[in-house]
CSV table of C-alpha atoms and ligand atoms in Angstrom, one decimal:
chain,number,residue,atom,x,y,z
D,10,MET,CA,-8.4,108.4,239.1
D,11,ILE,CA,-6.1,106.0,237.3
D,12,ARG,CA,-3.3,107.1,239.6
D,13,ASP,CA,-5.3,106.3,242.6
D,14,LYS,CA,-6.1,102.9,241.2
D,15,ILE,CA,-2.4,102.2,240.7
D,16,MET,CA,-1.6,103.4,244.2
D,17,GLN,CA,-4.3,101.1,245.5
D,18,LEU,CA,-2.8,98.2,243.7
D,19,PHE,CA,0.6,99.0,245.2
D,20,ARG,CA,-0.8,99.3,248.7
D,21,ARG,CA,-2.3,95.8,248.5
D,22,LYS,CA,1.0,94.2,247.6
D,23,SER,CA,3.6,93.6,250.3
D,24,SER,CA,6.8,95.5,249.9
D,25,ARG,CA,8.5,92.1,249.5
D,26,THR,CA,6.4,91.4,246.4
D,27,ILE,CA,7.2,94.9,245.0
D,28,ALA,CA,10.9,94.4,245.7
D,29,ARG,CA,10.9,91.0,244.0
D,30,GLU,CA,9.2,92.4,240.9
D,31,ARG,CA,11.5,95.4,240.7
D,32,LEU,CA,14.5,93.2,241.2
D,33,LYS,CA,13.5,90.8,238.4
D,34,PHE,CA,13.0,93.6,235.9
D,35,ILE,CA,16.3,95.4,236.8
D,36,ILE,CA,18.2,92.2,236.5
D,37,ILE,CA,16.9,91.5,233.0
D,38,GLN,CA,18.1,94.9,232.0
D,39,ASP,CA,21.5,94.6,233.6
D,40,ARG,CA,22.2,91.2,232.2
D,41,THR,CA,21.1,91.9,228.6
D,42,LEU,CA,22.3,95.5,228.7
D,43,LEU,CA,19.1,96.6,227.1
D,44,SER,CA,17.0,99.6,228.1
D,45,PRO,CA,13.3,98.9,228.8
D,46,PRO,CA,12.2,100.4,225.4
D,47,LEU,CA,14.8,98.2,223.5
D,48,LEU,CA,13.8,95.2,225.5
D,49,THR,CA,10.1,95.7,224.6
D,50,ALA,CA,11.1,96.4,220.9
D,51,MET,CA,13.1,93.1,220.8
D,52,LYS,CA,10.3,91.2,222.3
D,53,GLU,CA,7.7,92.6,219.9
D,54,GLU,CA,9.9,91.9,216.8
D,55,MET,CA,10.5,88.4,217.9
D,56,LEU,CA,6.9,87.8,218.5
D,57,ASP,CA,6.0,89.2,215.0
D,58,VAL,CA,8.3,86.6,213.4
D,59,ILE,CA,7.0,83.7,215.4
D,60,ASN,CA,3.5,84.9,214.8
D,61,ARG,CA,4.0,84.4,211.0
D,62,TYR,CA,4.2,80.7,211.7
D,63,LEU,CA,2.3,80.0,214.8
D,64,ASN,CA,-0.8,81.3,216.6
D,65,ILE,CA,0.5,82.6,219.9
D,66,ASN,CA,-1.0,84.2,222.9
D,67,ARG,CA,0.7,87.6,223.3
D,68,LYS,CA,-0.8,88.2,226.7
D,69,HIS,CA,0.9,85.4,228.5
D,70,ILE,CA,4.5,85.7,227.5
D,71,LYS,CA,7.1,85.2,230.2
D,72,LEU,CA,10.6,86.7,229.8
D,73,SER,CA,13.5,85.9,232.0
D,74,VAL,CA,17.3,86.0,231.9
D,75,GLU,CA,19.0,83.3,233.8
D,76,ARG,CA,22.5,82.1,234.4
D,77,ARG,CA,23.2,78.5,233.6
D,78,ASN,CA,26.6,76.9,233.6
D,79,LYS,CA,28.3,80.2,233.3
D,80,LYS,CA,26.2,81.3,230.4
D,81,THR,CA,23.6,83.9,230.3
D,82,VAL,CA,20.4,82.4,229.0
D,83,LEU,CA,17.5,84.5,227.7
D,84,GLU,CA,14.3,82.5,228.2
D,85,ILE,CA,11.0,83.3,226.6
D,86,VAL,CA,8.0,81.2,227.3
D,87,ILE,CA,5.3,81.7,224.6
D,88,PRO,CA,2.0,79.8,224.8
D,89,VAL,CA,1.2,78.4,221.4
D,90,GLU,CA,-2.4,78.1,220.5
D,91,GLY,CA,-2.1,76.4,217.2
D,92,ILE,CA,-0.4,76.5,213.8
D,93,LYS,CA,-1.3,78.9,211.0
D,94,LYS,CA,-3.6,77.3,208.5
D,95,LYS,CA,-1.4,78.3,205.5
D,96,ASN,CA,1.4,76.1,206.9
D,97,VAL,CA,-0.6,72.9,206.7
L,20,MET,CA,47.4,72.8,250.1
L,21,GLY,CA,44.8,75.0,251.7
L,22,ARG,CA,41.8,76.8,250.1
L,23,SER,CA,41.7,80.5,249.4
L,24,ILE,CA,38.3,82.1,249.6
L,25,VAL,CA,37.5,85.7,248.8
L,26,VAL,CA,34.6,87.3,250.7
L,27,THR,CA,33.1,89.8,248.3
L,28,SER,CA,30.0,91.8,247.4
L,29,GLY,CA,28.9,94.4,244.9
L,30,LYS,CA,27.6,97.0,247.4
L,31,GLY,CA,29.8,98.2,250.3
L,32,GLY,CA,28.8,98.0,253.9
L,33,VAL,CA,26.9,94.7,253.6
L,34,GLY,CA,29.1,92.8,256.2
L,35,LYS,CA,32.2,91.4,254.3
L,36,THR,CA,34.6,92.3,257.1
L,37,THR,CA,32.3,91.1,259.9
L,38,ILE,CA,31.8,87.8,258.0
L,39,THR,CA,35.5,87.3,257.3
L,40,ALA,CA,36.4,87.7,261.0
L,41,ASN,CA,33.5,85.5,262.2
L,42,LEU,CA,34.0,82.7,259.6
L,43,GLY,CA,37.8,82.8,260.1
L,44,ALA,CA,37.3,82.3,263.9
L,45,SER,CA,34.6,79.6,263.4
L,46,LEU,CA,36.9,77.7,261.0
L,47,ALA,CA,39.7,78.0,263.5
L,48,ARG,CA,37.4,76.6,266.2
L,49,LEU,CA,36.9,73.6,263.9
L,50,LYS,CA,40.6,72.9,264.3
L,51,LYS,CA,41.6,74.4,261.0
L,52,ARG,CA,44.6,76.7,260.6
L,53,VAL,CA,43.3,80.0,259.2
L,54,VAL,CA,44.8,83.2,257.9
L,55,VAL,CA,42.4,86.2,257.3
L,56,VAL,CA,43.8,88.7,254.8
L,57,ASP,CA,42.7,92.3,254.7
L,58,MET,CA,42.8,93.3,251.0
L,59,ASP,CA,41.0,96.6,251.6
L,60,ILE,CA,44.2,98.5,251.0
L,61,GLY,CA,44.0,102.1,252.3
L,62,LEU,CA,40.9,101.4,254.3
L,63,ARG,CA,41.9,98.6,256.5
L,64,ASN,CA,39.5,97.6,259.3
L,65,LEU,CA,39.6,93.8,259.7
L,66,ASP,CA,42.3,94.5,262.4
L,67,VAL,CA,39.8,96.7,264.3
L,68,VAL,CA,37.0,94.3,264.1
L,69,MET,CA,39.3,91.6,265.5
L,70,GLY,CA,40.8,94.0,268.2
L,71,LEU,CA,44.3,93.6,266.8
L,72,GLU,CA,45.0,97.2,265.7
L,73,ASN,CA,47.7,97.8,268.3
L,74,LYS,CA,49.7,94.7,267.3
L,75,ILE,CA,50.4,95.6,263.7
L,76,VAL,CA,54.0,96.0,262.8
L,77,TYR,CA,54.1,94.9,259.1
L,78,ASN,CA,51.4,94.6,256.6
L,79,ILE,CA,50.7,92.9,253.3
L,80,MET,CA,52.3,95.7,251.2
L,81,ASP,CA,55.5,95.3,253.3
L,82,VAL,CA,55.6,91.7,252.3
L,83,ALA,CA,54.8,92.4,248.7
L,84,GLU,CA,57.5,95.1,248.5
L,85,GLY,CA,60.1,92.9,250.2
L,86,ARG,CA,60.4,94.8,253.6
L,87,CYS,CA,59.6,91.6,255.6
L,88,LYS,CA,58.8,87.9,255.5
L,89,ILE,CA,55.3,86.7,255.5
L,90,GLY,CA,55.7,85.2,258.9
L,91,GLN,CA,56.7,88.5,260.4
L,92,ALA,CA,53.6,90.2,259.1
L,93,LEU,CA,51.1,87.6,260.5
L,94,ILE,CA,49.4,88.6,263.7
L,95,LYS,CA,48.1,86.0,266.1
L,96,ASP,CA,44.6,86.2,267.3
L,97,ARG,CA,44.3,87.0,271.0
L,98,TYR,CA,42.3,83.8,271.7
L,99,LEU,CA,43.0,81.3,269.0
L,100,THR,CA,46.8,81.9,269.1
L,101,ASN,CA,47.7,78.8,267.3
L,102,SER,CA,45.1,78.7,264.6
L,103,LEU,CA,43.9,82.2,263.6
L,104,PHE,CA,46.1,84.8,262.1
L,105,LEU,CA,45.6,88.2,260.5
L,106,LEU,CA,47.6,89.6,257.5
L,107,PRO,CA,46.7,93.3,257.8
L,108,ALA,CA,46.3,95.7,254.9
L,109,SER,CA,48.4,98.8,254.5
L,110,GLN,CA,46.8,102.1,255.4
L,111,MET,CA,49.3,104.3,253.5
L,112,HIS,CA,49.0,102.8,250.1
L,113,THR,CA,46.1,103.0,247.6
L,114,LYS,CA,44.6,100.1,245.7
L,115,GLU,CA,46.4,101.2,242.6
L,116,ASP,CA,49.7,100.4,244.3
L,117,ILE,CA,48.8,96.7,244.5
L,118,ASP,CA,50.9,94.3,242.4
L,119,ILE,CA,48.5,91.5,241.7
L,120,LYS,CA,51.2,89.0,240.8
L,121,LYS,CA,53.0,89.6,244.1
L,122,ILE,CA,49.8,89.2,246.1
L,123,THR,CA,48.9,86.0,244.3
L,124,GLU,CA,52.4,84.7,245.2
L,125,ILE,CA,51.9,85.6,248.9
L,126,ILE,CA,48.5,83.9,249.1
L,127,ARG,CA,49.9,80.8,247.4
L,128,THR,CA,52.7,80.6,249.9
L,129,ILE,CA,50.4,80.9,252.8
L,130,LYS,CA,48.1,78.2,251.4
L,131,GLU,CA,51.0,75.8,251.6
L,132,SER,CA,51.0,75.8,255.4
L,133,PHE,CA,47.4,76.7,256.3
L,134,ASP,CA,44.0,75.1,255.7
L,135,TYR,CA,42.2,78.4,254.8
L,136,VAL,CA,43.0,81.8,253.6
L,137,LEU,CA,40.0,84.1,253.8
L,138,ILE,CA,40.4,87.3,251.8
L,139,ASP,CA,38.3,90.3,252.8
L,140,SER,CA,37.8,92.5,249.8
L,141,PRO,CA,36.9,96.2,249.2
L,142,ALA,CA,33.7,97.5,247.8
L,143,GLY,CA,33.5,98.1,244.1
L,144,ILE,CA,34.6,96.2,241.0
L,145,GLU,CA,37.8,98.0,240.1
L,146,HIS,CA,41.5,97.2,240.7
L,147,GLY,CA,40.8,96.5,244.4
L,148,PHE,CA,38.3,93.9,243.5
L,149,ASN,CA,40.6,92.3,240.9
L,150,SER,CA,43.5,92.1,243.3
L,151,ALA,CA,41.3,90.4,246.0
L,152,VAL,CA,39.8,88.0,243.6
L,153,ALA,CA,42.9,87.1,241.6
L,154,SER,CA,44.4,84.7,244.2
L,155,ALA,CA,41.1,83.1,245.3
L,156,ASP,CA,40.1,79.5,244.5
L,157,GLU,CA,36.5,80.2,245.6
L,158,ALA,CA,34.2,83.1,246.4
L,159,LEU,CA,31.6,83.9,249.0
L,160,VAL,CA,29.3,86.7,247.8
L,161,VAL,CA,27.6,88.6,250.6
L,162,VAL,CA,24.2,90.3,250.1
L,163,THR,CA,21.7,92.0,252.4
L,164,PRO,CA,18.1,91.4,251.5
L,165,ASP,CA,17.4,94.6,249.5
L,166,VAL,CA,17.0,95.3,245.8
L,167,SER,CA,20.2,97.3,245.3
L,168,SER,CA,22.5,94.9,247.2
L,169,VAL,CA,21.2,91.9,245.2
L,170,ARG,CA,21.4,93.8,242.0
L,171,ASP,CA,25.1,94.7,242.6
L,172,ALA,CA,25.8,91.1,243.7
L,173,ASP,CA,24.5,90.0,240.3
L,174,ARG,CA,27.1,92.2,238.6
L,175,VAL,CA,29.9,90.7,240.8
L,176,ILE,CA,28.7,87.1,240.1
L,177,GLY,CA,28.9,87.8,236.4
L,178,LEU,CA,32.5,89.1,236.8
L,179,LEU,CA,33.4,86.1,238.9
L,180,GLU,CA,32.2,83.7,236.2
L,181,ASN,CA,34.7,85.0,233.8
L,182,ARG,CA,37.5,84.0,236.1
L,183,ASP,CA,39.2,80.8,237.4
L,184,ILE,CA,36.9,80.6,240.5
L,185,GLU,CA,35.9,77.0,241.2
L,186,ALA,CA,32.8,77.8,243.3
L,187,THR,CA,30.8,80.8,244.2
L,188,SER,CA,28.3,80.7,247.1
L,189,LEU,CA,26.0,83.1,248.6
L,190,ILE,CA,25.7,84.5,252.2
L,191,VAL,CA,22.6,86.5,253.0
L,192,ASN,CA,23.5,88.8,255.9
L,193,ARG,CA,21.2,91.0,258.1
L,194,TYR,CA,18.2,88.8,257.7
L,195,ASN,CA,15.5,90.2,259.9
L,196,SER,CA,13.0,87.6,260.9
L,197,GLU,CA,10.4,90.1,262.0
L,198,LEU,CA,10.4,91.9,258.6
L,199,ILE,CA,10.4,88.6,256.9
L,200,ARG,CA,7.3,87.4,258.7
L,201,LYS,CA,5.6,90.7,257.9
L,202,LYS,CA,6.6,90.3,254.2
L,203,LYS,CA,8.5,93.5,254.3
L,204,MET,CA,11.8,92.1,253.3
L,205,LEU,CA,13.1,90.1,250.3
L,206,ASP,CA,13.1,86.4,251.4
L,207,VAL,CA,16.0,84.1,250.7
L,208,LYS,CA,14.2,82.2,248.0
L,209,SER,CA,13.5,85.3,245.9
L,210,ILE,CA,17.2,86.2,246.1
L,211,LEU,CA,18.3,82.7,245.1
L,212,ASP,CA,15.9,82.6,242.2
L,213,VAL,CA,17.4,85.7,240.8
L,214,LEU,CA,21.1,85.1,241.5
L,215,GLY,CA,21.1,81.4,240.7
L,216,ILE,CA,24.1,80.4,242.9
L,217,ASP,CA,24.2,78.1,246.0
L,218,LEU,CA,23.3,79.3,249.4
L,219,ILE,CA,25.9,78.7,252.1
L,220,GLY,CA,24.8,80.9,255.0
L,221,ILE,CA,22.0,83.1,256.4
L,222,ILE,CA,23.2,85.5,259.2
L,223,PRO,CA,20.5,87.3,261.3
L,224,ASP,CA,20.4,91.1,261.6
L,225,ASP,CA,21.6,91.4,265.2
L,226,ASN,CA,22.6,94.5,267.1
L,227,GLU,CA,25.1,92.4,269.0
L,228,VAL,CA,27.2,92.2,265.9
L,229,ILE,CA,27.8,96.0,266.1
L,230,ASP,CA,28.3,95.8,269.9
L,231,PHE,CA,31.0,93.2,269.5
L,232,SER,CA,32.7,94.9,266.7
L,233,ASN,CA,32.9,98.1,268.8
L,234,ARG,CA,34.7,96.2,271.4
L,235,GLY,CA,37.0,94.4,269.0
L,236,GLU,CA,35.7,91.0,269.9
L,237,ILE,CA,34.5,88.3,267.5
L,238,LEU,CA,30.9,87.4,268.3
L,239,ALA,CA,31.2,83.8,267.1
L,240,LEU,CA,34.0,83.2,269.6
L,241,HIS,CA,32.2,84.4,272.7
L,242,ARG,CA,28.5,83.8,272.1
L,243,ASN,CA,26.1,81.0,271.9
L,244,SER,CA,23.3,83.1,270.3
L,245,LEU,CA,21.5,82.2,267.1
L,246,THR,CA,23.8,84.6,265.2
L,247,ALA,CA,26.9,82.8,266.6
L,248,LYS,CA,25.3,79.6,265.5
L,249,ALA,CA,24.6,80.9,262.0
L,250,PHE,CA,28.3,81.7,261.6
L,251,LYS,CA,29.4,78.3,263.0
L,252,ASN,CA,27.0,76.5,260.7
L,253,THR,CA,28.2,78.5,257.7
L,254,ALA,CA,31.8,77.4,258.6
L,255,LYS,CA,30.7,73.8,258.8
L,256,ARG,CA,29.1,74.1,255.3
L,257,ILE,CA,32.3,75.5,254.0
L,258,GLU,CA,34.0,72.4,255.4
L,259,GLY,CA,31.6,70.3,253.4
L,260,ASP,CA,29.1,69.3,256.2
L,261,ASP,CA,25.5,69.1,255.3
L,262,VAL,CA,24.0,71.4,258.0
L,263,PRO,CA,20.3,72.3,257.7
L,264,PHE,CA,19.5,76.0,257.6
L,265,LEU,CA,17.9,77.6,260.7
L,266,ASP,CA,14.2,78.2,260.0
L,267,PHE,CA,13.8,82.0,260.2
L,268,GLU,CA,10.4,82.2,258.4
L,269,ARG,CA,8.3,80.1,260.8
L,270,ARG,CA,9.5,80.2,264.3
L,271,GLY,CA,11.6,83.4,264.1
L,272,PHE,CA,14.6,83.5,266.3
L,273,PHE,CA,13.2,83.9,269.8
L,274,GLY,CA,16.6,82.9,271.1
L,275,LEU,CA,17.8,86.4,270.1
L,276,PHE,CA,15.1,88.4,271.7
L,277,GLY,CA,14.4,86.3,274.7
L,278,LYS,CA,16.4,86.0,277.9
L,279,ARG,CA,20.1,86.4,277.7
F,323,ADP,N1,24.4,90.6,260.8
F,323,ADP,C1,24.6,91.9,261.2
F,323,ADP,N2,23.7,92.5,262.0
F,323,ADP,C2,23.9,93.8,262.4
F,323,ADP,N3,24.8,94.6,262.0
F,323,ADP,C3,25.7,94.1,261.1
F,323,ADP,C4,25.7,92.7,260.7
F,323,ADP,N4,26.7,92.5,259.8
F,323,ADP,C5,27.4,93.7,259.7
F,323,ADP,N5,26.8,94.6,260.5
F,323,ADP,C6,27.3,96.0,260.6
F,323,ADP,O1,27.2,96.6,259.4
F,323,ADP,C7,28.3,97.5,259.2
F,323,ADP,C8,29.1,97.2,258.0
F,323,ADP,O2,29.7,95.9,258.2
F,323,ADP,P1,31.1,95.6,257.5
F,323,ADP,O3,31.5,94.2,257.9
F,323,ADP,O4,32.1,96.6,257.9
F,323,ADP,O5,30.8,95.6,256.0
F,323,ADP,P2,31.7,95.7,254.7
F,323,ADP,O6,33.0,95.1,255.1
F,323,ADP,O7,31.0,94.9,253.7
F,323,ADP,O8,31.9,97.1,254.3
F,323,ADP,C9,29.1,97.4,260.5
F,323,ADP,O9,28.8,98.5,261.4
F,323,ADP,C10,28.7,96.1,261.1
F,323,ADP,O10,28.8,96.0,262.5
F,324,MG,MG1,35.0,96.0,254.9
């Protein structure tokens, strides 16, 4: 059932879109030299720390690794929904 | 002093040799004096693509090891006899035999009397890659629009950034307008988003490329097709001209499939 749903999802996407998504994920791993589990673990730990100070939306995090001026830049976009009461 | 430009890629078979020959010829057509150097030691084939395999007497290893002068090893192109020359690779040596210092010296000397030195490089990121890149001022990275080629290119771009390369630009080869229109191929924008370097050329996927290389003729010299135009435009951009890119997404290249 779930498998069929996933297949359906893939069928609707063009192979270009799939290629693009796979490429982005592979590149993040290659550039950071982190395996997918480590990458997830790093993200979660960072979010835990930030979450101690700010209310954040964990569902809409964007992670990318870019090259700028010969440096590898890890970019994380975290939507902030407010500050924690205790900080005020 | 001329410019030395290495044509490189992560993955093999993406079109480095084809592009070196066609860009070399296109630059020569722009009245530049050009030497194309085959640095794929042990697996030479730039001579074959240019139809010069029967004219080789000396090669770059002969120059490096003192058996001849540079001028003796340079082979004139059959058409552009005053402006396009090949410095062939050795077929008997392996990449481990290359003395990077000597090669760098040779390329430096050639730069003194030519406008461009285009260096065709082997696949991989080992010694062969290092020797091809060592003497280059600039780099052209070739990719085909598929995940593994772009991934490997990313590795190479990372390696190039740790060197004294002034500029690294991208050539997307074997772009298939039909697959692009059907959204079945990575488009140029997605590739650029990931790699983050400047685009300098888009070359169509064209069976004529194979046909010409079989015959040892350089397509850009003998054709007026869209593919030939793509090579010529890329050469002009290398020269610094601001040439717009052909629009593959919308109109496709009917010129290629139509009457000939
Ligand atoms: N734009 C193109 N369209 C069609 N075939 C191509 C194109 N570019 C290269 N080829 C073919 O792909 C093969 C590999 O090209 P080659 O230049 O030898 O790659 P590399 O030097 O990177 O190994 C050759 O058979 C060549 O004719
Ligand atoms: Mg080659």
